[in-house]
Tab-separated table of C-alpha atoms in Angstrom:
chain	number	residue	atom	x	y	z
A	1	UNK	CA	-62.620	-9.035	-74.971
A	2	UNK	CA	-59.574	-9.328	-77.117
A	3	UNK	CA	-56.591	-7.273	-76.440
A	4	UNK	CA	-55.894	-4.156	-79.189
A	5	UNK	CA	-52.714	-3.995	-78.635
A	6	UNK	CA	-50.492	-0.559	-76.651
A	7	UNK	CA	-51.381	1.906	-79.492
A	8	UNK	CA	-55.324	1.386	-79.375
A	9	UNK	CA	-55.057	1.235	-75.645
A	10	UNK	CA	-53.590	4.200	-75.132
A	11	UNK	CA	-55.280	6.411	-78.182
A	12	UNK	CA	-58.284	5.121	-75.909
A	13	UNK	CA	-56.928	6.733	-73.071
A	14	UNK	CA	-56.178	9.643	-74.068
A	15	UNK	CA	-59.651	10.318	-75.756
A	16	UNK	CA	-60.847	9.784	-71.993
A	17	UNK	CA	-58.591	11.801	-70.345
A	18	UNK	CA	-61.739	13.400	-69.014
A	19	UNK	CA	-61.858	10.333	-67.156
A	20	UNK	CA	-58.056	11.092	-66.074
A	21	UNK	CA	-58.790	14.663	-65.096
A	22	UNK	CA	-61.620	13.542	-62.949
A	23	UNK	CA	-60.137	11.097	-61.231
A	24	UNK	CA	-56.990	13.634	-61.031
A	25	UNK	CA	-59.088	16.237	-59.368
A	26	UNK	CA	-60.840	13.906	-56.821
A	27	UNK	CA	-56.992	12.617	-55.724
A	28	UNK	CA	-55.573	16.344	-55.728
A	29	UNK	CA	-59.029	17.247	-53.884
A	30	UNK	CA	-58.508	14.199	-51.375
A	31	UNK	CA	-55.266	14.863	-50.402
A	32	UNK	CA	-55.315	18.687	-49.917
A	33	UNK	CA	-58.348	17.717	-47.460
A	34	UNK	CA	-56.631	15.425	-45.228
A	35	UNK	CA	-53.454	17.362	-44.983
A	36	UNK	CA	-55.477	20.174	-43.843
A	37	UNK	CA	-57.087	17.688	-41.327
A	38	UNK	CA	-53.628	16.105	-40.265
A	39	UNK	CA	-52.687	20.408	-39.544
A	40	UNK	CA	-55.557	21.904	-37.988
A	41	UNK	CA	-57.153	18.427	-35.920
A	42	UNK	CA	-55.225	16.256	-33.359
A	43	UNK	CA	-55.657	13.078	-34.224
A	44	UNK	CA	-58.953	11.625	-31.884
A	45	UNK	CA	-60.543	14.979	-31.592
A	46	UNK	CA	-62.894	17.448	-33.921
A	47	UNK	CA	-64.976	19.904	-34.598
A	48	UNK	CA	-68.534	20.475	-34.803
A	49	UNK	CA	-69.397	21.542	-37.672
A	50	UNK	CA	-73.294	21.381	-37.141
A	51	UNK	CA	-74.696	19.827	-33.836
A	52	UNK	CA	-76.201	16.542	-33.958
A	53	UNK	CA	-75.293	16.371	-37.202
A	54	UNK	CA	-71.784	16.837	-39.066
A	55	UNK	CA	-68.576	16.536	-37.714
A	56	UNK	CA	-64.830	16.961	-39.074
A	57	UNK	CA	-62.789	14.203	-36.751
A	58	UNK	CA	-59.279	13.292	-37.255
A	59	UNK	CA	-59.254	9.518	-37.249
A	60	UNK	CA	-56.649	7.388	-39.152
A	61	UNK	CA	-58.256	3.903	-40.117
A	62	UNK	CA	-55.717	0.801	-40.901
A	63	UNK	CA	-58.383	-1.454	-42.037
A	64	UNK	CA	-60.290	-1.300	-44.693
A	65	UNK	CA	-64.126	0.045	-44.417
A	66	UNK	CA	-65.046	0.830	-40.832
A	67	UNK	CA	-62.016	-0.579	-39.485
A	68	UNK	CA	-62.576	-4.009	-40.528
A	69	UNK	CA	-59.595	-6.538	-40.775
A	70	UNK	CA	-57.129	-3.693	-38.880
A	71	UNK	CA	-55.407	-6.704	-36.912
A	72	UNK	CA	-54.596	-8.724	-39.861
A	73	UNK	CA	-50.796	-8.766	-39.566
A	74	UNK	CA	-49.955	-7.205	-42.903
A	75	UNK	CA	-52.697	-5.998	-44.137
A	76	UNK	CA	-50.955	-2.325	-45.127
A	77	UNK	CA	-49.254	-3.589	-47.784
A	78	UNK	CA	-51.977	-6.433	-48.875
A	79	UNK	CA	-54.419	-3.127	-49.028
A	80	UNK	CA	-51.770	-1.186	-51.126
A	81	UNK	CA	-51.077	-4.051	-53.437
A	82	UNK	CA	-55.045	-4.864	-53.762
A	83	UNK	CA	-56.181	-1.049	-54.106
A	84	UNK	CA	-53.124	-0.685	-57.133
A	85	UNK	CA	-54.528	-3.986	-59.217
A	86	UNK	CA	-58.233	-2.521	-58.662
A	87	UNK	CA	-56.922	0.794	-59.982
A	88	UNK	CA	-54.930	-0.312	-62.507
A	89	UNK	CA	-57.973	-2.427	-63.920
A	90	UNK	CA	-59.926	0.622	-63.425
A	91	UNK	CA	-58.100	2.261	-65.984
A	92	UNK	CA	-58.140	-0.494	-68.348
A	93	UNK	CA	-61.769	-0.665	-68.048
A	94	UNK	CA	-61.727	3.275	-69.224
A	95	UNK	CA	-59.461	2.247	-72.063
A	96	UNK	CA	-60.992	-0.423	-73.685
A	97	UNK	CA	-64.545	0.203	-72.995
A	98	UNK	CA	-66.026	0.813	-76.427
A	99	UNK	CA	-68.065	4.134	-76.864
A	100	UNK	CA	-68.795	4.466	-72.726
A	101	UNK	CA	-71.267	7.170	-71.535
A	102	UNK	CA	-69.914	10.357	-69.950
A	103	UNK	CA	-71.227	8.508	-67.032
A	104	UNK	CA	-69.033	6.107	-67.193
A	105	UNK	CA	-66.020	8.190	-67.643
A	106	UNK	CA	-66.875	9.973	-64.919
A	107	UNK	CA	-67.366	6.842	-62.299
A	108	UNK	CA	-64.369	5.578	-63.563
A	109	UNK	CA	-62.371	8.503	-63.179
A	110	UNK	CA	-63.905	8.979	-59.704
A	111	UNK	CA	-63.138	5.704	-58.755
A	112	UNK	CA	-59.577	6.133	-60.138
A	113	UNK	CA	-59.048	8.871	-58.226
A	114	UNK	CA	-60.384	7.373	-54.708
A	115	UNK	CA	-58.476	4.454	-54.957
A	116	UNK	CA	-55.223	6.478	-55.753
A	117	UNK	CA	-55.886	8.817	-52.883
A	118	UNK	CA	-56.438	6.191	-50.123
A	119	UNK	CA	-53.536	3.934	-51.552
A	120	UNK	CA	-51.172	7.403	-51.039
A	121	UNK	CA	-52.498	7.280	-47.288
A	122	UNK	CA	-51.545	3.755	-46.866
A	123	UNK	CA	-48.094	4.347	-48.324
A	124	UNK	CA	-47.763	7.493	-46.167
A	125	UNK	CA	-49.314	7.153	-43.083
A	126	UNK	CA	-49.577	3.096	-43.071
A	127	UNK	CA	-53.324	4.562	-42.708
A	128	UNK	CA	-55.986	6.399	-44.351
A	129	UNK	CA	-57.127	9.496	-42.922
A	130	UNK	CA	-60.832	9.755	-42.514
A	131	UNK	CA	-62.254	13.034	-40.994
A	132	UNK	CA	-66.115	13.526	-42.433
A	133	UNK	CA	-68.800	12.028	-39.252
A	134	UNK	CA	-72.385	12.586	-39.968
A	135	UNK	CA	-75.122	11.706	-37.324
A	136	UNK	CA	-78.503	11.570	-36.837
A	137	UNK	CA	-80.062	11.610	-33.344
A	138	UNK	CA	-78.324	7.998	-32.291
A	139	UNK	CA	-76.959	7.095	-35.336
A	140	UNK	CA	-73.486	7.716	-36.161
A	141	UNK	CA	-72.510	6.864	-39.971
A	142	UNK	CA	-68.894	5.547	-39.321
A	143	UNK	CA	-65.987	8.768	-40.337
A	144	UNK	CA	-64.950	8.523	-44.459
A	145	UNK	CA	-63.301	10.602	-46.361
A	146	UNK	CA	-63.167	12.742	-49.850
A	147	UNK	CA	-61.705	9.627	-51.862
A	148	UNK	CA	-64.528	7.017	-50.191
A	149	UNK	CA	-66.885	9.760	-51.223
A	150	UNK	CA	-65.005	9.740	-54.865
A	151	UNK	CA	-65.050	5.834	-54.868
A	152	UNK	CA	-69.239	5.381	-54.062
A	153	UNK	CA	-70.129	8.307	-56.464
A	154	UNK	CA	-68.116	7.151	-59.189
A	155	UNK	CA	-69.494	2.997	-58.849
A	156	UNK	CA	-73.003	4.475	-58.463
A	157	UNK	CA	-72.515	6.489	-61.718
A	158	UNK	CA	-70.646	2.992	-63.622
A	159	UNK	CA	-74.015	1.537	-62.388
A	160	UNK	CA	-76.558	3.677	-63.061
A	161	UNK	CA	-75.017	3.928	-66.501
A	162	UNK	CA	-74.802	0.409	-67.161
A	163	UNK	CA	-78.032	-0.370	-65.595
A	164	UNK	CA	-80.595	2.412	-66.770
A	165	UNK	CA	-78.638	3.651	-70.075
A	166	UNK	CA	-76.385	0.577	-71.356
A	167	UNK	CA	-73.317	1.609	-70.338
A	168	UNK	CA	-72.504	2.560	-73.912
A	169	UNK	CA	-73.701	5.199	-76.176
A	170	UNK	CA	-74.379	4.638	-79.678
A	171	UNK	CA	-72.233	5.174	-82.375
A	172	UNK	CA	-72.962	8.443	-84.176
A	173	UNK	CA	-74.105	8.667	-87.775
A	174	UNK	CA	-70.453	10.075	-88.863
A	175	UNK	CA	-69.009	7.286	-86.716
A	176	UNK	CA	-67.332	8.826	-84.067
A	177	UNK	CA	-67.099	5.841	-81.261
A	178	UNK	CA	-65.496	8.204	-78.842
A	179	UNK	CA	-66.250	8.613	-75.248
């Protein structure tokens, strides 16, 4: 893909900034939820929400998924600097993809948003704050939070998009190539 140059890129942008306001919400959405957590939930206890099931748990994870690579010495700030390139290349994706689905605004946006939220915890905290637990009988899915929830729903929607629809829609008879 060639490079448009600034004022393509960001007349791109903002004909997307559904994309924006998604990914806005989910980070707004993301934060207000673990601030409420970090106020109402000592950190190692919770609440049952509904037995056997669904639990809100204050845990603060410095790893990346399910605590993995927590005793790397550094591995705040390589997680803050990898999470801002994947974000920033998020956005690029949103504007220079020619005429994406709504879809694909969307996942991007959500994925946007995720990443932004979790990098703020890492800045913050020098942690992200998970607090959502579901179970079932034994099994105990490992605690997440609103921006992991942000992150898989948006890269589902990018791939169901690009798998099942093409990713792109096609250009309209009056050629609008919007997204």
């Amino acid at each position: 893909m060639k490079w448009p140059g600034w004022p393509v890129f960001w007349k791109n942008l903002g004909e997307r900034r559904l994309g924006l306001f998604v990914g806005l919400a989910a980070l707004v959405l993301d934060q207000i939820s673990k601030i409420l957590v970090e106020n109402l939930i000592p950190r190692h206890h919770g609440l049952v929400v509904i037995p056997d099931f669904f639990h809100l748990i204050h845990h603060q994870n410095t790893g990346v998924a399910w605590g993995f690579l927590r005793e790397l010495p550094g591995v705040r700030w390589i997680l803050v600097g990898v999470t801002l390139v994947a974000a920033v290349l998020m956005l690029v994706w949103l504007a220079l993809e020619e005429r994406p689905r709504g879809g694909v605004v969307w996942g991007l946006g959500l994925v946007i948003g995720g990443a932004l939220g979790n990098l703020v915890d890492r800045v913050r905290l020098g942690a992200v704050v998970d607090f959502l637990r579901f179970n079932v009988g034994e099994f105990v899915w490992p605690s997440f939070n609103v921006a992991d929830a942000a992150i898989v729903i948006g890269v589902a929607l990018v791939l169901i998009n690009y798998i099942f629809l093409g990713g792109t829609a096609e250009p309209s008879a009056a050629g609008d190539d919007r997204g």
